[in-house]
Coordinates of C-alpha atoms and ligand atoms in Angstrom, one line a residue:
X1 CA 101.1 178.0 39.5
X2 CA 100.4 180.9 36.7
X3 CA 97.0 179.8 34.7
X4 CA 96.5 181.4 31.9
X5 CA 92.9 180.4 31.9
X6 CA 91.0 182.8 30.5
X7 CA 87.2 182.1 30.8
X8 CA 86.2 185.3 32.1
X9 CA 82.4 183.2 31.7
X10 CA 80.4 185.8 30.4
X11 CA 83.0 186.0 27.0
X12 CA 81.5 182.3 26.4
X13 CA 79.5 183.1 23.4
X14 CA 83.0 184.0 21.8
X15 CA 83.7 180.1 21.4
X16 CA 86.4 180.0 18.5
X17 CA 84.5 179.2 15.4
X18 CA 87.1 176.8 14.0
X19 CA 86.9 174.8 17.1
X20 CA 83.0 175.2 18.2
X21 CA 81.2 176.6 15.7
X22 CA 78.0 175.4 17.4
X23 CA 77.2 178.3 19.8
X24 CA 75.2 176.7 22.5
X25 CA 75.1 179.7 24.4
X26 CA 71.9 182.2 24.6
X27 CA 73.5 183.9 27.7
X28 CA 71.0 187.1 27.4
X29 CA 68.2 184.9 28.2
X30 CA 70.0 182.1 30.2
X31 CA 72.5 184.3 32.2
X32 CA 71.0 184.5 35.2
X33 CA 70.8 180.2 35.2
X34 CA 74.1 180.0 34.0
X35 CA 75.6 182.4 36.8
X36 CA 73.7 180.6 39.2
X37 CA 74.8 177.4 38.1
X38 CA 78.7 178.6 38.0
X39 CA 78.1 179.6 41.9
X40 CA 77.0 176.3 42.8
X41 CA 80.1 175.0 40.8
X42 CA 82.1 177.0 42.9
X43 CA 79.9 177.1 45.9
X44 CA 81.7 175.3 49.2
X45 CA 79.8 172.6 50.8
X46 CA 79.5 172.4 54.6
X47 CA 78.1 169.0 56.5
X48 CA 74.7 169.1 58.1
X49 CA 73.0 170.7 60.2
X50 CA 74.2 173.9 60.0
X51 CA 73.1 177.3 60.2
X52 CA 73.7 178.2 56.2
X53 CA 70.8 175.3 54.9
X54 CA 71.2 176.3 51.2
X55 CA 75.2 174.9 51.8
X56 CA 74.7 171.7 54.0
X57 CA 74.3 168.6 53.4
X58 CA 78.0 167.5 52.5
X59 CA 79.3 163.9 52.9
X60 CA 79.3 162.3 55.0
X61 CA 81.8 160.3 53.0
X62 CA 83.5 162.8 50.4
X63 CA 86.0 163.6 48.4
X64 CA 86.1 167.4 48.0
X65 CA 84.0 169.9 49.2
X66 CA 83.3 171.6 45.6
X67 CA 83.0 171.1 41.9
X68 CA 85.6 173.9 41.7
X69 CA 87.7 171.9 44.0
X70 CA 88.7 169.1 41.3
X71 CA 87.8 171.1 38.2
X72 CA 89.7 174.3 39.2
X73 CA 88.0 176.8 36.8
X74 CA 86.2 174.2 35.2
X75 CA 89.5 172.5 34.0
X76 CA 91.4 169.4 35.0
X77 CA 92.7 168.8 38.6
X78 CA 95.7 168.1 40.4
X79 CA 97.0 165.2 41.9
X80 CA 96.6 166.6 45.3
X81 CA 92.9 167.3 44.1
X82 CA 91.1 165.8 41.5
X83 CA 92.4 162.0 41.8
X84 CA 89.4 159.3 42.7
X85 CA 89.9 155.7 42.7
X86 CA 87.0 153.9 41.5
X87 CA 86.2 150.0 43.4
X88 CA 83.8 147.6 44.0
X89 CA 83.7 146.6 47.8
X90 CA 80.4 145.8 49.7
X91 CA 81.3 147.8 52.3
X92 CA 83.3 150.6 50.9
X93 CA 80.9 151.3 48.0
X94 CA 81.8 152.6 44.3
X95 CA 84.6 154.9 45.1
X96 CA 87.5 155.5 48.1
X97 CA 86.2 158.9 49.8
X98 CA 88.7 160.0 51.1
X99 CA 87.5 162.8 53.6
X100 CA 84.5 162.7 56.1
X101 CA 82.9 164.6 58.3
X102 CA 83.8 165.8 61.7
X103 CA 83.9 162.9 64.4
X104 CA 83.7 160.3 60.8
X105 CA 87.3 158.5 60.0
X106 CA 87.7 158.8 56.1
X107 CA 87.8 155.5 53.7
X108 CA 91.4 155.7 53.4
X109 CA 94.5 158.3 52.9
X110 CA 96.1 157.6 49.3
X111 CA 99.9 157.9 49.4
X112 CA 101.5 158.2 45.8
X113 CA 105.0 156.7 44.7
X114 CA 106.7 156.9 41.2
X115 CA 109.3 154.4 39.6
X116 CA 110.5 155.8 36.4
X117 CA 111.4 154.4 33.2
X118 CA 113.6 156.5 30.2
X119 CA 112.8 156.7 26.7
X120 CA 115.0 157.8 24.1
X121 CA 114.3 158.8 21.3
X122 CA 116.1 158.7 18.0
X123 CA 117.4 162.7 18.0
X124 CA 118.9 161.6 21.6
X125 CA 115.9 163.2 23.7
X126 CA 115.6 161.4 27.0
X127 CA 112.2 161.2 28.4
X128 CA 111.3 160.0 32.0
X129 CA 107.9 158.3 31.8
X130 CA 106.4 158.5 36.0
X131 CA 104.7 155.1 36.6
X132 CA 102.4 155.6 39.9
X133 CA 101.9 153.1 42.5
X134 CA 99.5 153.8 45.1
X135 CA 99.4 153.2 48.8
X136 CA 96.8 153.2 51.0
X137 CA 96.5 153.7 54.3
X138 CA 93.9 153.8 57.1
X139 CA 91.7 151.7 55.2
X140 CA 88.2 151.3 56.3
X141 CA 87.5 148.1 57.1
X142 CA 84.0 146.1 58.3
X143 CA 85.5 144.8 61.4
X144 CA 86.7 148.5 62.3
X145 CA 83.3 149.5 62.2
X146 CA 82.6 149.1 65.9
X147 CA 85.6 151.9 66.9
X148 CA 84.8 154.3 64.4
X149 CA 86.4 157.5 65.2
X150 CA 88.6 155.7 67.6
X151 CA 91.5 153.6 66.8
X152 CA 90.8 150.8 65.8
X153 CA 90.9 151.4 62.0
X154 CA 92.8 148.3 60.4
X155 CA 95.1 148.4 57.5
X156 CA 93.8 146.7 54.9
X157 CA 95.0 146.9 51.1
X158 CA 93.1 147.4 48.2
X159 CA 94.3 145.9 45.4
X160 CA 91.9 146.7 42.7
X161 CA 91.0 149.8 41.8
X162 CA 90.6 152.2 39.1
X163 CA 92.4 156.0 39.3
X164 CA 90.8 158.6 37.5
X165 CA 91.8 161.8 36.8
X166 CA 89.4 164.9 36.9
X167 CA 89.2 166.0 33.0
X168 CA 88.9 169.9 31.8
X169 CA 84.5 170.6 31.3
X170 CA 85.5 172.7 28.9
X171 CA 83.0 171.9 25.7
X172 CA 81.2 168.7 27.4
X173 CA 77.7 170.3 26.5
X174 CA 78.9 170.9 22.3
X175 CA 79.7 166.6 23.2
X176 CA 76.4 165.6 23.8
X177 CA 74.9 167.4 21.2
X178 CA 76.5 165.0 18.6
X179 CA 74.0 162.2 17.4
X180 CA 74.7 159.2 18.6
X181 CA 74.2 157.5 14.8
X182 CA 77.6 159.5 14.5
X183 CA 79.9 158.7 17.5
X184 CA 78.2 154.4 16.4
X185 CA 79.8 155.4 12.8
X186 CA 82.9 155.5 14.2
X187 CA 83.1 151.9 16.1
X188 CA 85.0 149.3 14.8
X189 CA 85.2 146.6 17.2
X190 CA 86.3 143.5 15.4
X191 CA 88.8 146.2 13.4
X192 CA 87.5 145.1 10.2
X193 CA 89.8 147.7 8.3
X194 CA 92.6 146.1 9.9
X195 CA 94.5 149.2 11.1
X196 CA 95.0 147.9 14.4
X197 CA 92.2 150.1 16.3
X198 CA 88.7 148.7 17.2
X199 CA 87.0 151.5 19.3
X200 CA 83.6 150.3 20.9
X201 CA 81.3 152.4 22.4
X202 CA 81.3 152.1 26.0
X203 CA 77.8 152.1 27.8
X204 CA 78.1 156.2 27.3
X205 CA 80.2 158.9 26.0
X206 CA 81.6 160.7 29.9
X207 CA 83.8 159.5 31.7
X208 CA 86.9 157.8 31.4
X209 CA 85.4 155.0 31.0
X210 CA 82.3 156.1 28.9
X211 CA 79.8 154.9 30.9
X212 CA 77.7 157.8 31.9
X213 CA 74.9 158.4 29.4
X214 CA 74.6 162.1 30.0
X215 CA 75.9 165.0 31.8
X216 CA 72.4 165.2 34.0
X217 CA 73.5 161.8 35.1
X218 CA 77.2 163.0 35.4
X219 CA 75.8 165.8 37.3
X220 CA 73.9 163.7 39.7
X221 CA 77.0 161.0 40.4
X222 CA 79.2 164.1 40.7
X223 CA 77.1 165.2 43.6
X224 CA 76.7 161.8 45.3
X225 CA 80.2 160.0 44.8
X226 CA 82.2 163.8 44.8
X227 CA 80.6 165.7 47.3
X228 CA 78.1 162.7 49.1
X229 CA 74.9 165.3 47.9
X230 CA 71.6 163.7 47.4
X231 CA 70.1 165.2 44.2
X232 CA 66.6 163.5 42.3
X233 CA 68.5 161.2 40.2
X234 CA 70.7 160.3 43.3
X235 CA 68.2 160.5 46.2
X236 CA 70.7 158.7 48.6
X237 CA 71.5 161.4 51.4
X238 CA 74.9 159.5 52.4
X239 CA 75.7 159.3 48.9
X240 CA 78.7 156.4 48.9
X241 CA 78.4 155.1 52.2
X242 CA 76.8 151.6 51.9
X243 CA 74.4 149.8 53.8
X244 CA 77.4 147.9 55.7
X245 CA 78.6 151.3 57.1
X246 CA 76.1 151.9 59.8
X247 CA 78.1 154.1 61.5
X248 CA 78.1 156.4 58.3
X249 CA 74.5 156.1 58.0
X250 CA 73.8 157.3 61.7
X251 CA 74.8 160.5 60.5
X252 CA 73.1 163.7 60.1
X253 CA 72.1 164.9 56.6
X254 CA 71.1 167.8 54.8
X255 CA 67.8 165.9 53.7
X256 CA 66.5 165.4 57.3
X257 CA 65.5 168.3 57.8
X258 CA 61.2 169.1 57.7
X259 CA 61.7 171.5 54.8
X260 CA 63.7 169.7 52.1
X261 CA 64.0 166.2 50.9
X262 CA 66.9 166.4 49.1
X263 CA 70.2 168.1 49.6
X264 CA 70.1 169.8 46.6
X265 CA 66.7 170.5 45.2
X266 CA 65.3 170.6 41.0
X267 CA 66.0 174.4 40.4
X268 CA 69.6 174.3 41.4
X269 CA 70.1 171.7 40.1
X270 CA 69.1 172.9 36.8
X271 CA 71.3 175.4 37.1
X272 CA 74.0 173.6 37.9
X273 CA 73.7 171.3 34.8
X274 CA 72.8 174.6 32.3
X275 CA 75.9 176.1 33.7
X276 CA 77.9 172.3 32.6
X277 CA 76.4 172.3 29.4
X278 CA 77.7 175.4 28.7
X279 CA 81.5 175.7 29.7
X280 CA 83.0 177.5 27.3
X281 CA 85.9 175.9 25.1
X282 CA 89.1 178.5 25.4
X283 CA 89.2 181.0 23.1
X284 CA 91.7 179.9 20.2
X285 CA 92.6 182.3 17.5
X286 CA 92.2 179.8 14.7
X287 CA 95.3 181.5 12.8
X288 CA 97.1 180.4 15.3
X289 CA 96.5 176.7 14.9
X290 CA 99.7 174.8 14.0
X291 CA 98.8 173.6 10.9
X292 CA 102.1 172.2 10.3
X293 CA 101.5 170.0 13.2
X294 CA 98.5 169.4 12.7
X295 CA 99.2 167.4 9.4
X296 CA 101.3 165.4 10.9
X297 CA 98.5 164.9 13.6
X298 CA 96.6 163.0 10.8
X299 CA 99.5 161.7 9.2
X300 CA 100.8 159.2 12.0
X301 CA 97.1 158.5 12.9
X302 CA 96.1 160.2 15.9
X303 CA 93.2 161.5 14.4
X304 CA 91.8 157.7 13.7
X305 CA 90.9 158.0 17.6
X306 CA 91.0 161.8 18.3
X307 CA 88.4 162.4 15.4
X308 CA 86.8 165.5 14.3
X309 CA 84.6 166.7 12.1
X310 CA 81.1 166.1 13.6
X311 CA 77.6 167.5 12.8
X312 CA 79.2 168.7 9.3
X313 CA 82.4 169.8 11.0
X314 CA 80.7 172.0 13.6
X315 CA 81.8 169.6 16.5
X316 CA 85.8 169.1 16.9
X317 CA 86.4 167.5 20.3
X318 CA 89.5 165.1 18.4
X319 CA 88.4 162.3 20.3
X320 CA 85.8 159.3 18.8
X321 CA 84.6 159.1 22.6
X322 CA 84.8 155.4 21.8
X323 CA 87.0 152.8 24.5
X324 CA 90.4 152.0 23.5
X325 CA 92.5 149.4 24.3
X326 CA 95.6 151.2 25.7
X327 CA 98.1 147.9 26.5
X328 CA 98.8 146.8 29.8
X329 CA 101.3 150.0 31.2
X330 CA 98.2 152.1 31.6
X331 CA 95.7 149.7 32.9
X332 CA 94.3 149.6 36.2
X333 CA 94.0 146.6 38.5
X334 CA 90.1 146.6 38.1
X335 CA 88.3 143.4 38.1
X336 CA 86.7 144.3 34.7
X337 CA 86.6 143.8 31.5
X338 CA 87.5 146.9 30.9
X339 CA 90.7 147.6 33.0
X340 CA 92.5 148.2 29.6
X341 CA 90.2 150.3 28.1
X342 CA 89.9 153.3 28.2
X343 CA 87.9 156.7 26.1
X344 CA 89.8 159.0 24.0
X345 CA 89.9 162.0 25.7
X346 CA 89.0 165.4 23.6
X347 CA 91.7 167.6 22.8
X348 CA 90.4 170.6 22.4
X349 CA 91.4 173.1 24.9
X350 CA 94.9 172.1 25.6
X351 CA 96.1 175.2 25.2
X352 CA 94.5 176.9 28.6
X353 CA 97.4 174.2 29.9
X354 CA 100.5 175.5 28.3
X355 CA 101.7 178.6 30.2
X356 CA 101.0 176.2 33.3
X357 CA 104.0 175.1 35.6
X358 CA 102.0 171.5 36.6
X359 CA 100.6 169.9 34.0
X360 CA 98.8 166.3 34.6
X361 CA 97.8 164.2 31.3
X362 CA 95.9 160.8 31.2
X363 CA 93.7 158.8 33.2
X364 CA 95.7 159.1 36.5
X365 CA 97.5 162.5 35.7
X366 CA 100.6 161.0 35.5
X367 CA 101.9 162.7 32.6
X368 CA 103.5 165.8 33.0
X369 CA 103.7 166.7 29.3
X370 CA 102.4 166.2 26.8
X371 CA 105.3 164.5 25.2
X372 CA 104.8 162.3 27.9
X373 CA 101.7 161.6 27.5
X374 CA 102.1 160.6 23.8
X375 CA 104.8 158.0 24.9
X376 CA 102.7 156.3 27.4
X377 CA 100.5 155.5 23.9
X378 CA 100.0 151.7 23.9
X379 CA 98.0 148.6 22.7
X380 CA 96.2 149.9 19.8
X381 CA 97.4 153.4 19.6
X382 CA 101.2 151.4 20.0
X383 CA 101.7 151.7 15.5
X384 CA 100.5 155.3 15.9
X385 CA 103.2 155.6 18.6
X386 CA 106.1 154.4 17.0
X387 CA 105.1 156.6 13.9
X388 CA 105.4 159.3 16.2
X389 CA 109.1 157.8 17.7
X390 CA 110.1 157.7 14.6
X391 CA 109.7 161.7 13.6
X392 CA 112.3 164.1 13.0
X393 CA 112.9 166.3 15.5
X394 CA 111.3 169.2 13.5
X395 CA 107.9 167.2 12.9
X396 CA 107.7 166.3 16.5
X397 CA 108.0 170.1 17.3
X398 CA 105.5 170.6 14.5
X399 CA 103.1 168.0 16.3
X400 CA 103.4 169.4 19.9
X401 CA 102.6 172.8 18.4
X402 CA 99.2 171.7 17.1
X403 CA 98.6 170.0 20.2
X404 CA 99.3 173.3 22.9
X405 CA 97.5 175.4 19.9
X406 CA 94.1 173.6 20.3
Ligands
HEC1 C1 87.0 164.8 44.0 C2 87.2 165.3 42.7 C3 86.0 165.7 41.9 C4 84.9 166.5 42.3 C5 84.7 167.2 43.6 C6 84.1 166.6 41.1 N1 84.6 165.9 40.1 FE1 83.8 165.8 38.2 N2 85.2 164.5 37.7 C7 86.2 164.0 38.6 C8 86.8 162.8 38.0 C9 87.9 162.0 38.6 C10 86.1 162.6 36.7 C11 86.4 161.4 35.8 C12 85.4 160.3 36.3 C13 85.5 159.0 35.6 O1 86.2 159.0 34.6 O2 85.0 158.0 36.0 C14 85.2 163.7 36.6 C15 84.3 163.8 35.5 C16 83.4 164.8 35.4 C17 82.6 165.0 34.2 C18 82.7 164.3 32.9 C19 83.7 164.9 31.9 C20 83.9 164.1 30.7 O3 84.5 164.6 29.8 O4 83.6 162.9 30.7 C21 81.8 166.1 34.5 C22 80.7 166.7 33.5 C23 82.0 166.4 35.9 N3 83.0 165.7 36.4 C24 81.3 167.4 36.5 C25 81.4 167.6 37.9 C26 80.5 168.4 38.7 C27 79.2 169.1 38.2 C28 80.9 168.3 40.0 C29 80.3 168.9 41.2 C30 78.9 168.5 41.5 C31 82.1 167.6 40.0 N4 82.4 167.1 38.7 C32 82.9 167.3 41.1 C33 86.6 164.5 39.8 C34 85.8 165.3 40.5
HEC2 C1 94.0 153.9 19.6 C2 93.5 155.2 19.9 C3 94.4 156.4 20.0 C4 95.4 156.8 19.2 C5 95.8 156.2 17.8 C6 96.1 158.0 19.8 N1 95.5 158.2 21.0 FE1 95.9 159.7 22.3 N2 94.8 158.9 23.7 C7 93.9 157.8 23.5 C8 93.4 157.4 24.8 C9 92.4 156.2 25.0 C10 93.9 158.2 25.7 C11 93.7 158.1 27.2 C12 94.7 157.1 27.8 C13 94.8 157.1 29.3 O1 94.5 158.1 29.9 O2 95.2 156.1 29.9 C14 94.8 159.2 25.0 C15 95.4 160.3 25.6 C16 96.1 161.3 24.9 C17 96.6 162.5 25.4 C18 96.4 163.0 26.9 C19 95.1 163.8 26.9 C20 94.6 164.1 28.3 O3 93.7 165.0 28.4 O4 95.2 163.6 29.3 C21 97.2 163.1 24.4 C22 97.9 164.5 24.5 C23 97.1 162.3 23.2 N3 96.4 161.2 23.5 C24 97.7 162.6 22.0 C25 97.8 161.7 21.0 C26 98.7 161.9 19.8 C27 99.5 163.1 19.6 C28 98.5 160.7 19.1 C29 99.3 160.4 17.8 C30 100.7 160.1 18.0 C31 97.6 159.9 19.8 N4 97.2 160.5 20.9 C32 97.1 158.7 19.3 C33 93.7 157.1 22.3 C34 94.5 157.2 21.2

């Protein structure tokens, strides 16, 4: 795999203006926090006790062992890392962790299967659209509990859950600059202008499913649900493992220890979020934005969810960050209200992804273009959709263009 990614950090303050004309950078007073903060990023997490303290505390339920792990170079994951699947079980917690400590069985092993579907489109193209279905195995289970680490782990299924995808960092700081008065502009959930979109604001604007207010709180869920490390918004040592799983909670932790209540304490962790807030967006020579495409971008309505224009223009994520309604081939199996719904994901920076060999789009990666990914459009985006089905060949080219130019 050949990235073509680019973000040498220190050549952050050279965000295109056409993109990010917001500079949120003042890296000669803030370097040293935000090269601190890109090492803990990056920084390897080893379980407690051990004889590097500033690097224990990991788990003991986790998924990876670093940021870096599921956002390689602060961009979007693979399937092999960067896949979580979100539940709600009593005794499993908020999310499958799927790696544990020495001498701790994991949650479960996830095993991935695709059926595939073909689309054709009017020029004769044939497109196979992946659809996942997920397998789990060595499920955690209460009655196990007794024989962890033994063998009496029972297979148990899990039947709803929610996959979600690590997503590129890149310009997540520039998104939480924008006032919410004008991410609320944009809502229109009774779709009173009758284009067949009503984008609500989830409960916040990260996330797949927008429900994390901010990216201190990201931050701090990140560290607990991710990695299983106890921070001051998330004081929990054991991060995920729940009150049920008293063989998880026997466990040491980074946080026992005389000197230190937390596994990671308030200065790094400042650090780590400055160095968040401020992942550059890839550098994009704004003369080389396909402006062809890029009309018919607006033309065929993508841009009525992937919106621009905020803080007079400043701010161009192309995404309303609002929850869409995305029809019943990309919803999960959740229990909630929201299993359909979903955020509009930004845009920008799709062109670190375009020299790449494997390229993962949507919720659960399982788009492996962006062609794809455009066909898997449903439910309200499904007129925008068929616009697009119906373009020549030339305008389609024109349209993909735009999108690996951004
Ligand atoms: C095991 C893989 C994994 C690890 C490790 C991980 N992330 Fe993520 N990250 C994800 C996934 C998956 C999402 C999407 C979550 C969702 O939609 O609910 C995400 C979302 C985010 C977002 C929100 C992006 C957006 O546009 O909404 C931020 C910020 C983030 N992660 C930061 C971090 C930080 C900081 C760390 C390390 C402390 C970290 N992540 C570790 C998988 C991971
Ligand atoms: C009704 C709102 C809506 C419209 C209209 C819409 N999209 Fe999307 N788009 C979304 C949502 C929501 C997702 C995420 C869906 C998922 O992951 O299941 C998405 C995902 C994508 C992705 C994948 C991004 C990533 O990071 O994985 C691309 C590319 C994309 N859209 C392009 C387009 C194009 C091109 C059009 C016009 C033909 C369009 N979209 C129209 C809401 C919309």
């Amino acid at each position: 795999m050949k990235l073509r990614l680019f973000i040498i950090f220190f050549s952050c303050c050279f965000v295109n203006a056409s993109i990010a004309q917001v500079n949120p950078f003042a890296i000669s007073e803030a370097g040293l926090d935000f090269v601190t903060g890109q090492a803990l990023f990056e920084k390897t997490w080893v379980s407690a006790p051990s004889s590097t303290k500033a690097s224990d505390g990991l788990g003991p339920l986790y998924n990876a062992r670093s940021c870096a792990q599921c956002h390689f170079e602060a961009g979007r994951g693979t399937l092999a890392d960067g896949l979580n699947f979100r539940i709600n079980s009593d005794f499993l917690g908020q999310q499958i962790q799927s790696s544990a400590i020495s001498g701790l069985p994991a949650e479960a092993q996830v095993d991935i299967s695709y059926s595939s579907i073909v689309e054709k489109l009017p020029d004769s193209t044939e497109v196979v659209l992946k659809i996942p279905r997920y397998f789990f195995t060595n499920v955690q289970t209460e009655s196990g509990k007794a024989g962890i680490g033994q063998t009496e782990i029972e297979q148990a299924e899990i039947i709803e859950f929610s996959p979600r995808f690590a997503p590129a960092l890149f310009g997540v700081g520039l998104l939480e600059t924008i006032p919410l008065t004008e991410l609320l502009a944009k809502e229109d959930p009774e779709d009173l202008n009758d284009d067949g979109i009503s984008g609500k604001a989830g409960s916040g604007r990260y996330g797949w499913k927008a429900d994390v207010i901010n990216l201190e709180e990201q931050t701090g869920q990140a560290l607990s649900l991710d990695l299983g490390i106890s921070s001051e918004l998330f004081p929990n040592p054991f991060g995920d493992c729940t009150q049920l799983q008293h063989y998880c909670l026997s466990r040491p932790n980074g946080a026992s220890r005389q000197d230190q209540n937390l596994e990671i304490g308030p200065p790094a962790f400042a650090s780590l979020l400055f160095f968040i807030r401020n992942i550059p967006l890839p550098i994009v020579n704004v003369d080389n934005i396909y402006s062809a495409g890029k009309v018919v971008f607006e033309n065929i309505g993508c841009q009525s969810c992937h919106q621009s224009g905020y803080m007079q223009g400043t701010v161009n994520p192309y995404s309303d960050l609002l929850l869409h309604d995305m029809g019943d081939a990309l919803a999960d199996t959740s229990d909630d209200e929201l299993s359909h719904e979903w955020r509009t994901p930004p845009l920008w920076g799709l062109s670190a992804y375009q020299q790449i060999d494997e390229q993962y789009y949507l919720h659960d990666g399982r788009a492996t273009s962006l062609l794809e990914a455009i066909l898997w459009h449903g439910g309200e985006a499904e007129r925008s959709k068929q616009a697009f089905k119906a373009l020549s060949t030339t305008e389609r080219e024109d349209l993909i263009n735009f999108l690996q130019s951004i």
